[in-house]
Short mmCIF file of C-alpha atoms and ligand atoms in Angstrom, two decimals:
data_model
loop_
_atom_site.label_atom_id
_atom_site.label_comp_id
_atom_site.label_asym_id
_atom_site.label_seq_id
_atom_site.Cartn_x
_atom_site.Cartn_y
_atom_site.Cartn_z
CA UNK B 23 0.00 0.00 0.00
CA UNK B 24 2.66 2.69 1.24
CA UNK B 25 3.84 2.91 -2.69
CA UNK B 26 0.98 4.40 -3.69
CA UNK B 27 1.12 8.07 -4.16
CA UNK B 28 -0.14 10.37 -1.42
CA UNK B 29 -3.41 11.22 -3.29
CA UNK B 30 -3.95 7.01 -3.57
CA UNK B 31 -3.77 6.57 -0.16
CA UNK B 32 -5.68 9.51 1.22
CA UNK B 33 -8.47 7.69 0.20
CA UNK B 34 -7.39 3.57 0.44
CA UNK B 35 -4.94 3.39 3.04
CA UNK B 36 -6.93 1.73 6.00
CA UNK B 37 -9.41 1.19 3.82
CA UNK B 38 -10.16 -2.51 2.57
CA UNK B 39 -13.55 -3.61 1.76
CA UNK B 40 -15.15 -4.57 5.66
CA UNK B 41 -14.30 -7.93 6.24
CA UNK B 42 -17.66 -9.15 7.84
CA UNK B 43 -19.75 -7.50 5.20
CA UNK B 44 -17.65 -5.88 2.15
CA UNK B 45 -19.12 -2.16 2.93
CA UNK B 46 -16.87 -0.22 0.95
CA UNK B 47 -16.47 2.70 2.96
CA UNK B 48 -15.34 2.13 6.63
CA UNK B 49 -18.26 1.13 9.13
CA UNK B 50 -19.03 2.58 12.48
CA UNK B 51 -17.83 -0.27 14.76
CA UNK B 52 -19.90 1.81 17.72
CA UNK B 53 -19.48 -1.29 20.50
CA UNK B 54 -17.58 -1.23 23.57
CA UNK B 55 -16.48 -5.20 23.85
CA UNK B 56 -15.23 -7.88 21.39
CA UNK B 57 -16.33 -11.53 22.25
CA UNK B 58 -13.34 -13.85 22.64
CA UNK B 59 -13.51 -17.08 20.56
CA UNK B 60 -12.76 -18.74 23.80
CA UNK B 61 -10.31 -18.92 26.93
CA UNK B 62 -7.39 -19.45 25.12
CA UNK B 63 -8.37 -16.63 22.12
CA UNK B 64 -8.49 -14.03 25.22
CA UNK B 65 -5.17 -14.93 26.64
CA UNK B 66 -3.29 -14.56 23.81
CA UNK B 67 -4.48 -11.27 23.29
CA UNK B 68 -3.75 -10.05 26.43
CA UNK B 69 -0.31 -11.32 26.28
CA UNK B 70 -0.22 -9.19 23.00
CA UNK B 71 0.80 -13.03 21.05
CA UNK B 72 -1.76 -11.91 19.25
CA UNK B 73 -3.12 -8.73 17.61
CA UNK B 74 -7.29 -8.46 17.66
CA UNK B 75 -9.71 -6.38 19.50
CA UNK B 76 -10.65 -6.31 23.52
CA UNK B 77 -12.03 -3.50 24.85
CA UNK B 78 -12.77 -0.07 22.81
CA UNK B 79 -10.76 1.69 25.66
CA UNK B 80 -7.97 0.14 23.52
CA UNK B 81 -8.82 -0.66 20.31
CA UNK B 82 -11.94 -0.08 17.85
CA UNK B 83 -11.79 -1.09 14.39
CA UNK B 84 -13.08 2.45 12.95
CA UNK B 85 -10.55 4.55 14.99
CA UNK B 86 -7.65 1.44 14.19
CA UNK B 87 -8.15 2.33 10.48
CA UNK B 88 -7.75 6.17 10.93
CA UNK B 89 -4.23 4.95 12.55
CA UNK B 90 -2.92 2.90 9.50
CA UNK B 91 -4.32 5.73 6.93
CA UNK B 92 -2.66 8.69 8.94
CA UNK B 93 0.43 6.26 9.73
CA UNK B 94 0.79 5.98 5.88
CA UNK B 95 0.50 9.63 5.20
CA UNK B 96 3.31 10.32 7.00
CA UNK B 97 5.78 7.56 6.55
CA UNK B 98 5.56 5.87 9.82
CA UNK B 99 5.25 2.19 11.31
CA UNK B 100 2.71 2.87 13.39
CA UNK B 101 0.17 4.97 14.73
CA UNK B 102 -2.37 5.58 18.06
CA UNK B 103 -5.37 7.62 17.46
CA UNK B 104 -6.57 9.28 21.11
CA UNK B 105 -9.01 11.83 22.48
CA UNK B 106 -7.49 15.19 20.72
CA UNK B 107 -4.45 17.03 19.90
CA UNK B 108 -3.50 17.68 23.59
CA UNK B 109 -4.16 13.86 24.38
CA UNK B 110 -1.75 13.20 21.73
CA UNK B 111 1.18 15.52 23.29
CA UNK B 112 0.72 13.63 26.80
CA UNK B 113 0.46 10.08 25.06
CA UNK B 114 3.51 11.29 22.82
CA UNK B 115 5.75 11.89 26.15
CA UNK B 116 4.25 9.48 28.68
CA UNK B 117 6.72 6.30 27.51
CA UNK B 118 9.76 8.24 27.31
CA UNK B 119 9.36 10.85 30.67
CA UNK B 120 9.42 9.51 34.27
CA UNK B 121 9.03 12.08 37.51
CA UNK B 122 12.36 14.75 37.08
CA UNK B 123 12.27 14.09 33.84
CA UNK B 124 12.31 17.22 31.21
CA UNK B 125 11.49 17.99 27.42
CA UNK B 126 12.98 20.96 25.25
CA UNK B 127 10.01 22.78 23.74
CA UNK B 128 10.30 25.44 20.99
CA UNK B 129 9.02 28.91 22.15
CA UNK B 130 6.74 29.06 19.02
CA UNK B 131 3.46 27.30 19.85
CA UNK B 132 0.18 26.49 20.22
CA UNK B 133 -0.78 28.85 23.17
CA UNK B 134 -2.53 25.77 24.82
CA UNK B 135 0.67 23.84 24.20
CA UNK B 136 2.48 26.48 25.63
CA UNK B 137 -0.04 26.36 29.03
CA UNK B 138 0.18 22.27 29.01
CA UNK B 139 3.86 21.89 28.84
CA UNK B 140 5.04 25.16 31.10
CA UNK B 141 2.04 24.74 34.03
CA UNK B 142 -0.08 21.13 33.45
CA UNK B 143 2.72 18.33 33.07
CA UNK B 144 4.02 19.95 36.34
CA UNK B 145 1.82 17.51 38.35
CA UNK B 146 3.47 14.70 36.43
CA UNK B 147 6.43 15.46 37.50
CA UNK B 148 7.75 16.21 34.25
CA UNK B 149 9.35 19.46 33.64
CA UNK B 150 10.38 21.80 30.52
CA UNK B 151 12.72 23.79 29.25
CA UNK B 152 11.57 26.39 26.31
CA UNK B 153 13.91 27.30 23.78
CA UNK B 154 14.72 29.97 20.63
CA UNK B 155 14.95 26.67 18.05
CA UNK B 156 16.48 28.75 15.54
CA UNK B 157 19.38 29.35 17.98
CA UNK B 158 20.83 25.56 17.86
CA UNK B 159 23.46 26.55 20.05
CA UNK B 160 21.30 27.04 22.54
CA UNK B 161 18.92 23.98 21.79
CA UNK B 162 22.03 21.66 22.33
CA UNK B 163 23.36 22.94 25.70
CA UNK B 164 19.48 23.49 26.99
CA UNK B 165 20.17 19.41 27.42
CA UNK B 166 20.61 17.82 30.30
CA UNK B 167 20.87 14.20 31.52
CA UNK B 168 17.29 14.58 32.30
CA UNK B 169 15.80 15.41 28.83
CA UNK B 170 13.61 12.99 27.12
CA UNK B 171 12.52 14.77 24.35
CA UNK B 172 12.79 17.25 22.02
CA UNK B 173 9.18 19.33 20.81
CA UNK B 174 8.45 21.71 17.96
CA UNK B 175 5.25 22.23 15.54
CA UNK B 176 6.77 21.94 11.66
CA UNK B 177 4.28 25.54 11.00
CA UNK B 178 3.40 26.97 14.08
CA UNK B 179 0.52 29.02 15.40
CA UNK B 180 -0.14 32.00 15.21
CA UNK B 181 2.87 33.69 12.87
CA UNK B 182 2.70 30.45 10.08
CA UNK B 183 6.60 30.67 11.53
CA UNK B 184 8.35 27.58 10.40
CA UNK B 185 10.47 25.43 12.23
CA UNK B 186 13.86 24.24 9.96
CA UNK B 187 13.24 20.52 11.11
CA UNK B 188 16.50 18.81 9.41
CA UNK B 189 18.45 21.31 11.34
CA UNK B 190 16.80 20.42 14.84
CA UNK B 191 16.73 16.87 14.07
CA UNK B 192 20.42 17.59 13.63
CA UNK B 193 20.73 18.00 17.29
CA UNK B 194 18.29 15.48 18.44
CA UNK B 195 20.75 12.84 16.81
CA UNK B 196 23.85 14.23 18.22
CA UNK B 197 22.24 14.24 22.00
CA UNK B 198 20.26 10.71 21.04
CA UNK B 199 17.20 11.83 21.84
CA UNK B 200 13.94 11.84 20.22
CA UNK B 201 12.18 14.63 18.23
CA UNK B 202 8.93 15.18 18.54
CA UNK B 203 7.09 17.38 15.90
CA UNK B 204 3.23 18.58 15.89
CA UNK B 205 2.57 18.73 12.11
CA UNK B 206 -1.08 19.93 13.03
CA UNK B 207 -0.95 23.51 10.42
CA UNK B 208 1.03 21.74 7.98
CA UNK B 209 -0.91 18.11 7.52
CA UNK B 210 1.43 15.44 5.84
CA UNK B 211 0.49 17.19 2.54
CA UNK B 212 2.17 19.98 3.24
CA UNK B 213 5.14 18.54 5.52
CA UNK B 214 6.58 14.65 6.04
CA UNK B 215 8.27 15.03 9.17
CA UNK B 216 9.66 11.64 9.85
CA UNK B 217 11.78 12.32 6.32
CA UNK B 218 13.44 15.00 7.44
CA UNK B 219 14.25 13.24 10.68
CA UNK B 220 11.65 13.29 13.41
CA UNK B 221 11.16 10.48 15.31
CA UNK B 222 7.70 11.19 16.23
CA UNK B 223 4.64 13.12 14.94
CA UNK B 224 1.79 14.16 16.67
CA UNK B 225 -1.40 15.50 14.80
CA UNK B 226 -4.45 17.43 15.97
CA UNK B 227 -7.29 15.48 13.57
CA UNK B 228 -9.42 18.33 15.20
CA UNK B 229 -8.05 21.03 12.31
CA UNK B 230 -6.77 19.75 8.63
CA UNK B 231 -7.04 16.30 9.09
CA UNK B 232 -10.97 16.34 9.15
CA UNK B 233 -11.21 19.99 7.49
CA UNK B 234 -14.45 20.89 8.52
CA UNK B 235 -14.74 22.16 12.64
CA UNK B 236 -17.02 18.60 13.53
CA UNK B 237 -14.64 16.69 15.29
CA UNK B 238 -11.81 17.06 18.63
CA UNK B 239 -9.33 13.95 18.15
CA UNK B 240 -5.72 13.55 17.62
CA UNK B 241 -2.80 10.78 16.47
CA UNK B 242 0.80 10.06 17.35
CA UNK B 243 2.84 8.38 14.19
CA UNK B 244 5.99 6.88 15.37
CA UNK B 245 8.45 6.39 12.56
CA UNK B 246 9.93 3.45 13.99
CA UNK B 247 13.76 4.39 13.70
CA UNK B 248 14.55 5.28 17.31
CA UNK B 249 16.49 2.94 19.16
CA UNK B 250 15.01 3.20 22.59
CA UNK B 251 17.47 0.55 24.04
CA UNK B 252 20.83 2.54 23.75
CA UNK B 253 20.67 4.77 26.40
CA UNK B 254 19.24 3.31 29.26
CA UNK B 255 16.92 6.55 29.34
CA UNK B 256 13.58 4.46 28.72
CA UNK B 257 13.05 2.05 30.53
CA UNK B 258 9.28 2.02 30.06
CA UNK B 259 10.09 1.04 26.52
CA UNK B 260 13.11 -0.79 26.67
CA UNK B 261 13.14 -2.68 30.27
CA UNK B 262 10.76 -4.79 31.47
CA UNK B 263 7.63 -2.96 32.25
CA UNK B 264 6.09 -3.42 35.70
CA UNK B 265 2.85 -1.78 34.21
CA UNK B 266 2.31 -4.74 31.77
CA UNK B 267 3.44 -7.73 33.59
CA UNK B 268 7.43 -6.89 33.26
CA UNK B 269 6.88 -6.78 29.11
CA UNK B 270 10.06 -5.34 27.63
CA UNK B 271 8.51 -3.86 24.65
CA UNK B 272 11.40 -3.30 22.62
CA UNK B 273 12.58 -6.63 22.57
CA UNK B 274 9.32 -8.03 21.99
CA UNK B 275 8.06 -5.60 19.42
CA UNK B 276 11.21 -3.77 17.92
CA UNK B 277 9.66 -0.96 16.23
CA UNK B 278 6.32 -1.60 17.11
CA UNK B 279 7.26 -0.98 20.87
CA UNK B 280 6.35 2.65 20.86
CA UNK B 281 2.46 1.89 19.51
CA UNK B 282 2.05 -1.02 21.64
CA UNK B 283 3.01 1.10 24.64
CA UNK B 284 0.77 3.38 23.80
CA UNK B 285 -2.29 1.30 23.67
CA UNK B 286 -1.47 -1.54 26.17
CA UNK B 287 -0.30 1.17 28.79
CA UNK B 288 -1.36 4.84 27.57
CA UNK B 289 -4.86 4.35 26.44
CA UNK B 290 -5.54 1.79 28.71
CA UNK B 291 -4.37 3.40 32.17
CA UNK B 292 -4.84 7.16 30.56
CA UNK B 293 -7.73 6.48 28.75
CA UNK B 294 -8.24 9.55 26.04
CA UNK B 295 -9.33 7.33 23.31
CA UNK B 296 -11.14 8.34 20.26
CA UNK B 297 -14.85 7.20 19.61
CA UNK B 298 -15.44 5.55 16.71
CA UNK B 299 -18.03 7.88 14.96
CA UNK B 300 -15.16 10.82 15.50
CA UNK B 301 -12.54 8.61 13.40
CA UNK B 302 -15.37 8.59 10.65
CA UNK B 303 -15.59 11.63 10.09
CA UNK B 304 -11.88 11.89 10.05
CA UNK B 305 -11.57 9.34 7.81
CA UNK B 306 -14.51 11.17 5.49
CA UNK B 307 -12.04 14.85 5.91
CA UNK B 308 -8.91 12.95 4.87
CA UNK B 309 -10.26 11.69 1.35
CA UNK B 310 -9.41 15.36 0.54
CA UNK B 311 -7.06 16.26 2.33
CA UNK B 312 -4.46 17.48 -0.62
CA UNK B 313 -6.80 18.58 -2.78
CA UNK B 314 -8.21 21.21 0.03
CA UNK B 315 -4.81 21.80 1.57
CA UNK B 316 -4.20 22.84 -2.32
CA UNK B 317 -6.78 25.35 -2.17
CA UNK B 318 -5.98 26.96 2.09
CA UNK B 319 -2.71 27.16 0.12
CA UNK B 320 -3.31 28.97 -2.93
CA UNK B 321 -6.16 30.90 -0.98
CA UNK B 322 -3.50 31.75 1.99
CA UNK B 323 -1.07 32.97 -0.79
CA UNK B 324 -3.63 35.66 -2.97
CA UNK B 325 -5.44 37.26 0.59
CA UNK B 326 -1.70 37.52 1.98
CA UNK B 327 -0.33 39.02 -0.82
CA UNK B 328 -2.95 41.40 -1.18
CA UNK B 329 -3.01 42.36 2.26
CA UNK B 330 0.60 43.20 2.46
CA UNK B 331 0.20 45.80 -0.41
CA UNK B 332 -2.81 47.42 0.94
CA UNK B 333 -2.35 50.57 3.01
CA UNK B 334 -4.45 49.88 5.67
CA UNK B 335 -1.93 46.96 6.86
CA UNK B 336 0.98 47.78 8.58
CA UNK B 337 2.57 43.91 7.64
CA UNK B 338 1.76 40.40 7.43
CA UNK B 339 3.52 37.24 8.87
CA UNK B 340 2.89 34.38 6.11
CA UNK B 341 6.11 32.58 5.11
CA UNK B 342 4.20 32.01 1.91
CA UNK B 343 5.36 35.79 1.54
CA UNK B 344 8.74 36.76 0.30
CA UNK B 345 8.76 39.27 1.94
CA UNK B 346 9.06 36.56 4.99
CA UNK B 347 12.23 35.40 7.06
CA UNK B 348 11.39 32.13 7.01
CA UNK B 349 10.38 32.12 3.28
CA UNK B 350 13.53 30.18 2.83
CA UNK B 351 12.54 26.89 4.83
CA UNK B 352 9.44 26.78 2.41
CA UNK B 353 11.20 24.93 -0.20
CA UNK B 354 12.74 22.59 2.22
CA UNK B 355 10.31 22.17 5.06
CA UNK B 356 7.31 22.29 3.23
CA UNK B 357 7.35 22.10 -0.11
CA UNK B 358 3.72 21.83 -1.41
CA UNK B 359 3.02 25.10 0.53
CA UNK B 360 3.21 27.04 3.66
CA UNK B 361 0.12 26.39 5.38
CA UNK B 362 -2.82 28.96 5.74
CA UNK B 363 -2.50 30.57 8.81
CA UNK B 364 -1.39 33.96 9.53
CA UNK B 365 -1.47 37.20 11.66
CA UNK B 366 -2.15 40.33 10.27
CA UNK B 367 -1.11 43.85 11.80
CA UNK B 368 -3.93 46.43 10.98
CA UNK B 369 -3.39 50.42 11.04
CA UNK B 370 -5.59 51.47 13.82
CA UNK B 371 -4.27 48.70 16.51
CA UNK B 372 -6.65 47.35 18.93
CA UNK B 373 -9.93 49.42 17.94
CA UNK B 374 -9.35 48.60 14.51
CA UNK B 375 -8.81 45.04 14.73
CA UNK B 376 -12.38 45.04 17.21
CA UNK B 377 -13.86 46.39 14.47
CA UNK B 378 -12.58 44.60 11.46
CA UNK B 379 -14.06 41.36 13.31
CA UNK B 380 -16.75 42.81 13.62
CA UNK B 381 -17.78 43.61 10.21
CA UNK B 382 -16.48 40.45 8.14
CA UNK B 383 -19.64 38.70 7.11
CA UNK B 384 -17.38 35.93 5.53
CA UNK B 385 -14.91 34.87 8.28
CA UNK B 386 -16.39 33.48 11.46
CA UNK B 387 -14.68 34.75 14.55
CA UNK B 388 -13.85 31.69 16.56
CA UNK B 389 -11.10 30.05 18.63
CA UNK B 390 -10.33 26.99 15.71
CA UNK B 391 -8.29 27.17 12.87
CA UNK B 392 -8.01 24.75 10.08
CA UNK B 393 -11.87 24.43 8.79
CA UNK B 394 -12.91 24.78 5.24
CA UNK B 395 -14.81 27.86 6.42
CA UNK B 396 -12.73 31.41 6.80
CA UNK B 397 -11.68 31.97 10.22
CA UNK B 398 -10.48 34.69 12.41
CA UNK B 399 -9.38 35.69 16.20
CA UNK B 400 -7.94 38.64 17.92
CA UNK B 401 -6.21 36.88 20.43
CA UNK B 402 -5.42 40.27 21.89
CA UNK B 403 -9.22 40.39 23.26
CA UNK B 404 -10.31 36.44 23.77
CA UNK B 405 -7.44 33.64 24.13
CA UNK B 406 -4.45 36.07 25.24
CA UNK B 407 -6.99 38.85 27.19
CA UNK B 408 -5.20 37.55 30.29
CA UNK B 409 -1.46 38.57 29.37
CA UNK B 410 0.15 42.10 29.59
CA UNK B 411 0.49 43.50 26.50
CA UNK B 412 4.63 42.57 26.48
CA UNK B 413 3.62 39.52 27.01
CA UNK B 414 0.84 39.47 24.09
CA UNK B 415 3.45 40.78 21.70
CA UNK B 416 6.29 37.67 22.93
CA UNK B 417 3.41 35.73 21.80
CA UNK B 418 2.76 37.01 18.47
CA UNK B 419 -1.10 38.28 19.82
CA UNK B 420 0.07 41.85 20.01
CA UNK B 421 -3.47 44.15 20.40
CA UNK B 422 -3.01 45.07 16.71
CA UNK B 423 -2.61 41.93 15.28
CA UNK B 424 -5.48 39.56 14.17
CA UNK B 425 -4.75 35.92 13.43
CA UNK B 426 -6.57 35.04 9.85
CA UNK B 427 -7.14 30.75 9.12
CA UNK B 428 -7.68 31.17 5.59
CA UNK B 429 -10.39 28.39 4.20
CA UNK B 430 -11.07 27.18 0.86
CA UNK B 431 -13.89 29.81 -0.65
CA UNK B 432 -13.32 31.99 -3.56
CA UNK B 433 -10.10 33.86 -2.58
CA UNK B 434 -11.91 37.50 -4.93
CA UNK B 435 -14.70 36.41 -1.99
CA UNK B 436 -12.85 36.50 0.74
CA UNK B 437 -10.71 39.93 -0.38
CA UNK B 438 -13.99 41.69 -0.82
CA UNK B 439 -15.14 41.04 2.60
CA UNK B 440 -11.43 41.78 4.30
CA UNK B 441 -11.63 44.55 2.22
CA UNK B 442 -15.34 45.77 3.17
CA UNK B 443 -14.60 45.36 6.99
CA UNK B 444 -11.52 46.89 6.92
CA UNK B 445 -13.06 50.01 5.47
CA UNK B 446 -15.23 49.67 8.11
CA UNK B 447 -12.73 49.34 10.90
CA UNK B 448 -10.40 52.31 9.49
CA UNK B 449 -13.17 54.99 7.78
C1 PLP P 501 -5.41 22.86 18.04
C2 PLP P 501 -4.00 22.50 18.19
C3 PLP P 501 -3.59 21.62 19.20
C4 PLP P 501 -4.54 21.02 20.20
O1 PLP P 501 -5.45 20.19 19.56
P1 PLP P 501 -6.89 19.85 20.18
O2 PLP P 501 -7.44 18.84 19.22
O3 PLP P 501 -7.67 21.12 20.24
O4 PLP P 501 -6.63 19.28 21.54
C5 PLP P 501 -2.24 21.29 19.28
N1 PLP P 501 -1.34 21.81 18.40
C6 PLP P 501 -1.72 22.67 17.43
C7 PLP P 501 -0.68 23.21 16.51
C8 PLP P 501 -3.05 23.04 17.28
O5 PLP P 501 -3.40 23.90 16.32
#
């Protein structure tokens, strides 16, 4: 299957004709149990001898097919599907971090990722350590004996900033640890992490992956090429387990270990699994996913470049632009495009932007990104009200910036209404 082309398996990866009944498209497995074939049937599954469905806890045919067709999209081995994008950042580090244990995280993020990893993992246990990742310098000595892992986003929220992954897998390699990128604003489409040398990806299927605002889920891919055993700095992974009967699962499962961790031990003890009818409608979203990522792209690229040469804009941050520093890492991060998510400073600062949200008729003003529907937030006055305004500009939500998620409309539709409301917002 994984030599089809990326198009081909959008739509048939994880996707064989139902075995019980030949339904073409993927059925709704909504049931909570499996019933054994007998004493012997349940054993061996529980003593992972054999691979086949429990508990839906675990596993669920509908949300084990999402896994093998996202898993194939980006060049993995294997792949856990769990509750949402933040589920998917614990699950990532749970097997690697133990109590004192720390990960490097890039300074450009997800605001909530930002919140989970600086004040949440604290009750874990788990610390971290944000760092400049464009300063590599300072990436490599930020690592100590306790670092686990190493965490970026390949585009990341709100700037479209891009992260130059070869280079920080560069470092993760020297210090033998593994990288961990969220390829959420990029999508495989756009980005293939694991080939330029990450070790694991994590995915919010809440954004491009389903493309149209229904769903909250999210998916770790493992690309199977970390060697957990050299170290001696996992032993959940590569020593035997007291969680699951004293299992090593590296030296039963080789490459596997990492996704059989994660669902004998993460979704069974955490628990933030994905329901069935949510990996549907995944499934459904990704059918299209490069033909739409196409469009946010080409859409992202015409609104951009005409807001940057109109007067009323005082600059925008798409690395789509040329104008852009990070223009650059398109070509080599990214090539099929540069996402469609970007923050706009308007003339006018905070009043203006108010007012520009408020008279788009087009763009929905919401706290998402990544829908087929135009989106926009200024953070300054919802998700970043809380911050002082030094602190909104560190974060890219300065009070005259809006944040644009560019959807997959007519682009001439979507300039006329920028360009209504921003009349509007500056007469
Ligand atoms: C939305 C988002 C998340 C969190 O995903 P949820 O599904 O909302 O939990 C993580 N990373 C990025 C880059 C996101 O955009």
């Amino acid at each position: 299957m994984s030599d089809y082309s990326f198009d081909t398996l959008q739509i048939h990866a994880g996707a064989e004709p139902d075995p019980a009944t030949g339904a073409r498209q993927v059925p709704i497995y909504q049931t909570t149990a499996y019933v054994f074939k007998d004493a012997d049937h349940a054993a061996r599954l529980f003593n992972l001898q054999e691979v086949g469905w429990i508990y839906s806890r675990l596993t669920n045919p509908t949300v084990s097919k999402l896994a093998e067709r996202v898993c194939a999209l980006e060049g993995g081995v294997g792949a856990v599907c769990c509750s949402s994008g933040h589920a998917a950042q614990i699950m990532a580090l749970f097997p690697l971090m133990m109590p004192g244990c720390n990960v490097i995280a890039s300074t450009r993020l997800y605001g909530g990722t930002i919140t989970q990893l600086s004040q949440t993992i604290k009750r874990f246990g788990w610390g971290v350590k944000f760092v400049d990742f464009d300063d590599l310098a300072a990436l490599e000595a930020a690592v100590d004996d306790n670092t686990r892992a190493i965490f970026c986003e390949s585009i990341s929220n709100p700037g479209g900033y891009i992260t130059d992954i070869p280079a920080v897998a560069g470092v993760a390699d020297k210090v033998g640890l593994p990288l961990i990128v969220d390829n959420t604003l990029a999508s495989p489409y756009l980005c293939r992490p694991i080939e330029l040398g990450a070790t694991l990806v994590v995915h919010s299927a809440t954004k491009y992956l389903t493309g149209n605002g229904t769903v909250t889920g999210g998916v770790i891919v493992d690309s199977g090429k970390f060697d957990w055993g050299k170290s001696g700095k996992f032993p959940s992974l590569a020593a035997p387990e007291p969680a699951y009967h004293g299992l090593n699962f590296y030296e039963a499962l080789g490459p596997m270990a990492f996704t059989f961790h994660s669902i004998a031990v993460g979704l069974r003890d955490l628990g933030m699994t994905m329901n069935p009818q949510g990996a549907h409608y995944t499934l459904m979203g990704i059918e299209t996913l490069s033909l739409r990522m196409d469009k946010h792209v080409a859409n992202a690229k015409a609104v951009a470049e005409w807001l940057e040469n109109d007067p009323r804009i005082d600059f925008v941050t798409y690395a789509g632009l040329e104008s852009s520093p990070y223009h650059e890492r398109v070509a080599r991060v990214c090539p099929k495009g540069a996402g469609a998510l970007f923050t706009v400073a308007v003339k006018g600062g905070y009043e203006a932007c108010v007012k520009l949200v408020n008279n788009l008729k087009l763009f929905s003003h919401v706290a998402n990104l990544g829908d087929a529907r135009s989106l926009i937030i200024h953070s300054a006055s919802t998700t970043h009200r809380q911050l002082s305004e030094e602190q909104q500009v560190a974060a890219g939500a300065a009070p005259n910036v809006v944040r644009l998620s560019i959807g997959i409309e007519n682009a001439a539709d979507l300039i006329a209404d920028l360009d209504q409301a921003l009349t509007a917002a500056t007469a």
